[in-house]
mmCIF file of C-alpha atoms in Angstrom:
data_model
loop_
_atom_site.group_PDB
_atom_site.id
_atom_site.type_symbol
_atom_site.label_atom_id
_atom_site.label_comp_id
_atom_site.label_asym_id
_atom_site.label_seq_id
_atom_site.Cartn_x
_atom_site.Cartn_y
_atom_site.Cartn_z
ATOM 1 C CA MET T 1 -32.269 -17.782 -175.158
ATOM 2 C CA SER T 2 -31.207 -14.676 -173.767
ATOM 3 C CA SER T 3 -27.716 -13.150 -174.731
ATOM 4 C CA LYS T 4 -25.798 -15.332 -171.610
ATOM 5 C CA GLU T 5 -25.726 -18.375 -173.561
ATOM 6 C CA GLY T 6 -24.924 -16.686 -176.612
ATOM 7 C CA LYS T 7 -25.412 -17.956 -180.052
ATOM 8 C CA SER T 8 -23.640 -22.072 -179.999
ATOM 9 C CA SER T 9 -25.744 -22.522 -177.722
ATOM 10 C CA LEU T 10 -28.938 -20.440 -178.904
ATOM 11 C CA THR T 11 -28.420 -22.707 -182.547
ATOM 12 C CA GLU T 12 -27.884 -25.710 -180.315
ATOM 13 C CA PHE T 13 -31.509 -26.469 -178.343
ATOM 14 C CA ALA T 14 -33.467 -24.155 -180.217
ATOM 15 C CA TYR T 15 -36.198 -26.046 -181.890
ATOM 16 C CA SER T 16 -36.805 -24.085 -184.788
ATOM 17 C CA GLN T 17 -35.070 -20.339 -187.529
ATOM 18 C CA GLU T 18 -37.709 -19.372 -186.023
ATOM 19 C CA GLU T 19 -37.122 -19.044 -181.765
ATOM 20 C CA ILE T 20 -33.530 -17.928 -183.079
ATOM 21 C CA ASP T 21 -34.645 -15.113 -184.913
ATOM 22 C CA ARG T 22 -36.416 -14.115 -181.402
ATOM 23 C CA SER T 23 -34.479 -14.904 -179.607
ATOM 24 C CA LYS T 24 -31.219 -12.630 -181.694
ATOM 25 C CA LYS T 25 -33.497 -10.402 -181.485
ATOM 26 C CA TYR T 26 -35.684 -9.502 -178.232
ATOM 27 C CA GLY T 27 -32.740 -12.652 -175.933
ATOM 28 C CA GLY T 28 -31.028 -8.951 -174.855
ATOM 29 C CA VAL T 29 -34.351 -6.725 -174.101
ATOM 30 C CA ALA T 30 -36.574 -9.736 -172.815
ATOM 31 C CA ASP T 31 -33.115 -10.603 -169.978
ATOM 32 C CA LEU T 32 -32.656 -7.612 -168.732
ATOM 33 C CA LEU T 33 -36.877 -6.933 -167.611
ATOM 34 C CA HIS T 34 -37.074 -10.368 -166.148
ATOM 35 C CA THR T 35 -34.400 -10.374 -163.346
ATOM 36 C CA ASP T 36 -35.759 -5.907 -163.503
ATOM 37 C CA LEU T 37 -39.016 -7.719 -162.507
ATOM 38 C CA HIS T 38 -38.621 -10.589 -160.619
ATOM 39 C CA GLU T 39 -36.495 -7.892 -158.322
ATOM 40 C CA VAL T 40 -38.781 -4.584 -158.429
ATOM 41 C CA ILE T 41 -42.187 -6.373 -158.157
ATOM 42 C CA GLY T 42 -41.556 -9.795 -157.940
ATOM 43 C CA HIS T 43 -39.493 -9.744 -154.317
ATOM 44 C CA ALA T 44 -41.011 -6.444 -153.970
ATOM 45 C CA SER T 45 -44.728 -8.517 -153.485
ATOM 46 C CA GLY T 46 -46.333 -10.944 -151.399
ATOM 47 C CA LYS T 47 -47.749 -10.390 -148.337
ATOM 48 C CA ILE T 48 -47.975 -12.928 -145.620
ATOM 49 C CA ASN T 49 -51.311 -13.644 -143.512
ATOM 50 C CA ARG T 50 -51.559 -11.754 -140.734
ATOM 51 C CA GLY T 51 -50.624 -13.643 -137.390
ATOM 52 C CA VAL T 52 -48.568 -16.022 -139.526
ATOM 53 C CA GLY T 53 -44.489 -15.836 -138.616
ATOM 54 C CA GLN T 54 -41.783 -15.034 -141.341
ATOM 55 C CA THR T 55 -41.347 -17.879 -144.589
ATOM 56 C CA SER T 56 -37.507 -18.668 -142.663
ATOM 57 C CA GLU T 57 -39.292 -19.814 -140.060
ATOM 58 C CA THR T 58 -42.874 -21.220 -141.371
ATOM 59 C CA LEU T 59 -41.257 -22.411 -144.603
ATOM 60 C CA LYS T 60 -37.741 -23.552 -143.399
ATOM 61 C CA ASN T 61 -35.341 -24.641 -145.984
ATOM 62 C CA TYR T 62 -37.853 -24.533 -148.697
ATOM 63 C CA ALA T 63 -38.129 -20.378 -148.360
ATOM 64 C CA SER T 64 -35.110 -19.641 -150.581
ATOM 65 C CA THR T 65 -36.306 -21.678 -153.264
ATOM 66 C CA LEU T 66 -40.188 -21.117 -152.982
ATOM 67 C CA GLU T 67 -39.786 -16.985 -152.260
ATOM 68 C CA GLU T 68 -37.116 -17.066 -155.787
ATOM 69 C CA GLY T 69 -39.546 -19.104 -157.801
ATOM 70 C CA ARG T 70 -42.411 -16.785 -156.781
ATOM 71 C CA ALA T 71 -40.415 -13.769 -158.086
ATOM 72 C CA ASP T 72 -39.470 -15.490 -160.793
ATOM 73 C CA LEU T 73 -42.990 -15.816 -161.897
ATOM 74 C CA VAL T 74 -44.275 -12.893 -160.758
ATOM 75 C CA ALA T 75 -41.568 -11.621 -163.825
ATOM 76 C CA LEU T 76 -42.500 -13.934 -165.941
ATOM 77 C CA TYR T 77 -46.538 -13.438 -165.814
ATOM 78 C CA TYR T 78 -45.987 -10.060 -166.274
ATOM 79 C CA LEU T 79 -43.806 -10.759 -169.405
ATOM 80 C CA TYR T 80 -45.808 -11.711 -171.636
ATOM 81 C CA ASP T 81 -48.729 -9.136 -171.294
ATOM 82 C CA GLN T 82 -49.929 -6.556 -173.598
ATOM 83 C CA LYS T 83 -49.311 -3.693 -171.143
ATOM 84 C CA LEU T 84 -45.325 -3.539 -171.193
ATOM 85 C CA VAL T 85 -45.589 -2.913 -175.545
ATOM 86 C CA ASP T 86 -48.403 -0.143 -174.555
ATOM 87 C CA MET T 87 -45.909 1.355 -172.161
ATOM 88 C CA GLY T 88 -42.887 1.171 -174.762
ATOM 89 C CA LEU T 89 -40.947 -1.371 -172.492
ATOM 90 C CA ILE T 90 -41.250 -4.289 -175.515
ATOM 91 C CA GLU T 91 -41.746 -3.949 -179.188
ATOM 92 C CA SER T 92 -43.939 -6.700 -179.026
ATOM 93 C CA LEU T 93 -45.031 -10.178 -177.009
ATOM 94 C CA ASP T 94 -42.470 -11.615 -178.892
ATOM 95 C CA ALA T 95 -39.469 -10.564 -176.678
ATOM 96 C CA GLY T 96 -42.323 -12.161 -174.275
ATOM 97 C CA LYS T 97 -42.783 -15.298 -175.284
ATOM 98 C CA THR T 98 -38.043 -15.501 -175.708
ATOM 99 C CA ALA T 99 -37.894 -15.386 -172.607
ATOM 100 C CA TYR T 100 -40.356 -18.300 -171.919
ATOM 101 C CA ASP T 101 -39.120 -19.542 -174.726
ATOM 102 C CA ASP T 102 -35.628 -19.496 -172.264
ATOM 103 C CA TYR T 103 -37.088 -20.096 -169.105
ATOM 104 C CA ILE T 104 -38.194 -23.862 -169.588
ATOM 105 C CA LYS T 105 -35.259 -24.825 -171.637
ATOM 106 C CA ASN T 106 -32.765 -23.318 -168.618
ATOM 107 C CA GLY T 107 -34.914 -24.992 -166.331
ATOM 108 C CA MET T 108 -35.914 -28.494 -167.952
ATOM 109 C CA MET T 109 -32.083 -28.878 -169.574
ATOM 110 C CA LEU T 110 -29.753 -25.711 -170.596
ATOM 111 C CA GLN T 111 -28.878 -25.713 -166.444
ATOM 112 C CA LEU T 112 -28.155 -29.038 -165.662
ATOM 113 C CA LYS T 113 -24.942 -28.848 -167.404
ATOM 114 C CA ARG T 114 -23.284 -27.277 -163.945
ATOM 115 C CA LEU T 115 -23.834 -30.092 -162.198
ATOM 116 C CA LYS T 116 -21.819 -33.339 -162.374
ATOM 117 C CA VAL T 117 -23.880 -36.919 -163.367
ATOM 118 C CA GLY T 118 -24.988 -38.650 -160.713
ATOM 119 C CA GLU T 119 -25.779 -34.856 -158.268
ATOM 120 C CA GLN T 120 -28.878 -33.811 -157.521
ATOM 121 C CA VAL T 121 -30.081 -29.701 -157.751
ATOM 122 C CA GLU T 122 -28.946 -27.892 -154.548
ATOM 123 C CA GLU T 123 -29.171 -24.651 -155.481
ATOM 124 C CA ALA T 124 -32.147 -22.114 -155.074
ATOM 125 C CA HIS T 125 -32.168 -20.673 -157.886
ATOM 126 C CA MET T 126 -31.423 -23.581 -159.337
ATOM 127 C CA ARG T 127 -33.982 -25.293 -157.896
ATOM 128 C CA ASN T 128 -36.329 -22.674 -158.283
ATOM 129 C CA ARG T 129 -36.358 -22.444 -161.995
ATOM 130 C CA GLN T 130 -36.305 -26.591 -162.367
ATOM 131 C CA MET T 131 -39.608 -26.474 -160.229
ATOM 132 C CA ILE T 132 -41.631 -24.131 -161.981
ATOM 133 C CA ALA T 133 -40.657 -25.911 -166.301
ATOM 134 C CA LYS T 134 -41.819 -29.107 -164.750
ATOM 135 C CA TRP T 135 -44.741 -28.583 -163.194
ATOM 136 C CA ALA T 136 -46.306 -25.668 -166.136
ATOM 137 C CA PHE T 137 -44.564 -29.324 -168.218
ATOM 138 C CA GLU T 138 -46.670 -31.348 -166.455
ATOM 139 C CA LYS T 139 -49.256 -29.805 -165.763
ATOM 140 C CA GLY T 140 -49.204 -28.682 -169.536
ATOM 141 C CA GLU T 141 -49.195 -32.172 -170.979
ATOM 142 C CA ALA T 142 -52.642 -32.731 -171.105
ATOM 143 C CA ASP T 143 -53.401 -29.578 -173.549
ATOM 144 C CA SER T 144 -49.911 -30.133 -175.142
ATOM 145 C CA VAL T 145 -48.771 -26.814 -173.945
ATOM 146 C CA ILE T 146 -44.868 -27.046 -173.726
ATOM 147 C CA VAL T 147 -43.648 -31.138 -175.652
ATOM 148 C CA LYS T 148 -40.345 -32.478 -175.588
ATOM 149 C CA LYS T 149 -39.210 -33.259 -179.203
ATOM 150 C CA MET T 150 -36.668 -35.536 -181.027
ATOM 151 C CA LYS T 151 -35.051 -34.383 -184.189
ATOM 152 C CA ASP T 152 -31.729 -36.205 -184.589
ATOM 153 C CA GLY T 153 -31.383 -37.513 -181.549
ATOM 154 C CA LYS T 154 -31.321 -34.147 -179.780
ATOM 155 C CA THR T 155 -33.972 -33.204 -177.077
ATOM 156 C CA TYR T 156 -35.615 -30.261 -177.667
ATOM 157 C CA PHE T 157 -38.537 -28.383 -174.767
ATOM 158 C CA VAL T 158 -41.126 -26.907 -177.149
ATOM 159 C CA ILE T 159 -43.320 -23.889 -176.637
ATOM 160 C CA ASN T 160 -46.938 -24.982 -178.424
ATOM 161 C CA ASP T 161 -48.929 -22.397 -176.059
ATOM 162 C CA TYR T 162 -47.525 -19.202 -175.236
ATOM 163 C CA ASP T 163 -51.761 -18.137 -173.417
ATOM 164 C CA LYS T 164 -51.816 -21.228 -171.756
ATOM 165 C CA LEU T 165 -48.609 -21.761 -170.488
ATOM 166 C CA LYS T 166 -48.648 -17.633 -169.140
ATOM 167 C CA ASP T 167 -52.205 -18.703 -167.409
ATOM 168 C CA LEU T 168 -50.178 -21.959 -166.062
ATOM 169 C CA PHE T 169 -47.727 -19.562 -164.427
ATOM 170 C CA GLY T 170 -50.077 -17.200 -162.474
ATOM 171 C CA GLN T 171 -51.862 -20.567 -161.591
ATOM 172 C CA LEU T 172 -48.571 -21.287 -159.657
ATOM 173 C CA LEU T 173 -47.937 -18.012 -158.981
ATOM 174 C CA ARG T 174 -50.989 -18.584 -156.260
ATOM 175 C CA GLU T 175 -50.093 -21.422 -154.864
ATOM 176 C CA LEU T 176 -46.062 -19.961 -154.040
ATOM 177 C CA GLN T 177 -48.145 -16.454 -152.164
ATOM 178 C CA ARG T 178 -51.001 -18.835 -150.684
ATOM 179 C CA ILE T 179 -47.873 -21.089 -149.324
ATOM 180 C CA LYS T 180 -45.993 -17.718 -148.289
ATOM 181 C CA SER T 181 -48.871 -16.088 -146.641
ATOM 182 C CA GLU T 182 -50.077 -19.117 -145.387
ATOM 183 C CA GLY T 183 -46.929 -20.563 -144.195
ATOM 184 C CA ASP T 184 -47.908 -23.623 -146.130
ATOM 185 C CA PHE T 185 -44.806 -25.507 -144.731
ATOM 186 C CA GLU T 186 -45.887 -29.246 -146.275
ATOM 187 C CA ALA T 187 -47.163 -27.776 -149.496
ATOM 188 C CA GLY T 188 -44.438 -25.762 -150.393
ATOM 189 C CA LYS T 189 -41.951 -29.211 -149.362
ATOM 190 C CA ALA T 190 -43.335 -30.886 -151.511
ATOM 191 C CA LEU T 191 -43.357 -28.816 -154.451
ATOM 192 C CA VAL T 192 -40.162 -28.906 -154.005
ATOM 193 C CA GLU T 193 -39.564 -32.496 -153.416
ATOM 194 C CA ASN T 194 -41.350 -34.072 -156.221
ATOM 195 C CA TYR T 195 -40.013 -30.555 -159.114
ATOM 196 C CA ALA T 196 -37.352 -28.364 -157.607
ATOM 197 C CA VAL T 197 -34.241 -31.748 -156.730
ATOM 198 C CA LYS T 198 -33.706 -34.825 -158.497
ATOM 199 C CA VAL T 199 -32.371 -34.547 -162.283
ATOM 200 C CA ASP T 200 -33.800 -37.075 -165.380
ATOM 201 C CA PRO T 201 -30.522 -38.787 -166.035
ATOM 202 C CA GLU T 202 -31.602 -38.871 -169.470
#
C-alpha cells in the first residue's frame, strides 16, 4: 500500500507479511514515482494520428477516463523496469512490485469506500483505476496472474506473476494509445462501460 493508506489499511488488505514488509519499505517512493511518471511521461506522451481530432471531440465523455488510464499505464509499465534501478531512482524492483500491489488492490476494492452502496463509479481517476485493474485481472485469469483469495472471511487480490502483469499493462497501454491516436470512440466506450463503471456489490 502507499503511505497514504496508512498502516491499518495495509495490514487489513495485504495478504502476506512479505507484502506488508515490502510496502513499508518501498511504499512512499513507489507512490511518488508513480505520480511523477504519470504526469511527466504519461500525459506528455502519445501522439494523435494526422487528421484525427482532439480526444475531447473523438472520445467525448470517455476521453478523460481513457487518458488518465493511458498515463497510469505508462507509469505502471516503467515502474517495474530494471532501468529505474540502474538510474538509481529505485533501490530494487520490489518498489515496482509494491506499486503493482497497491494499484490492483485500490482499483479492485479499496477505492470503493468512497462510494455509497448502489452507486456506480463516476469519477475519471476512479474509473480508470478500476478499468485497468479489472481488465488485467480478467485477461490474466487463465494464467493466475492475479488471484482473488479468501482468508478468514475477507477478500484479497494477490499478484502471482509481476512480469506477466507488466506485459498485460503493456498490452492495454498499446490499445489505449491506439484508441487515442485513431479516435476510436466505440472501442473506448466498450472498455469504460465493461470495466470501469459497474461496482461488484460483493
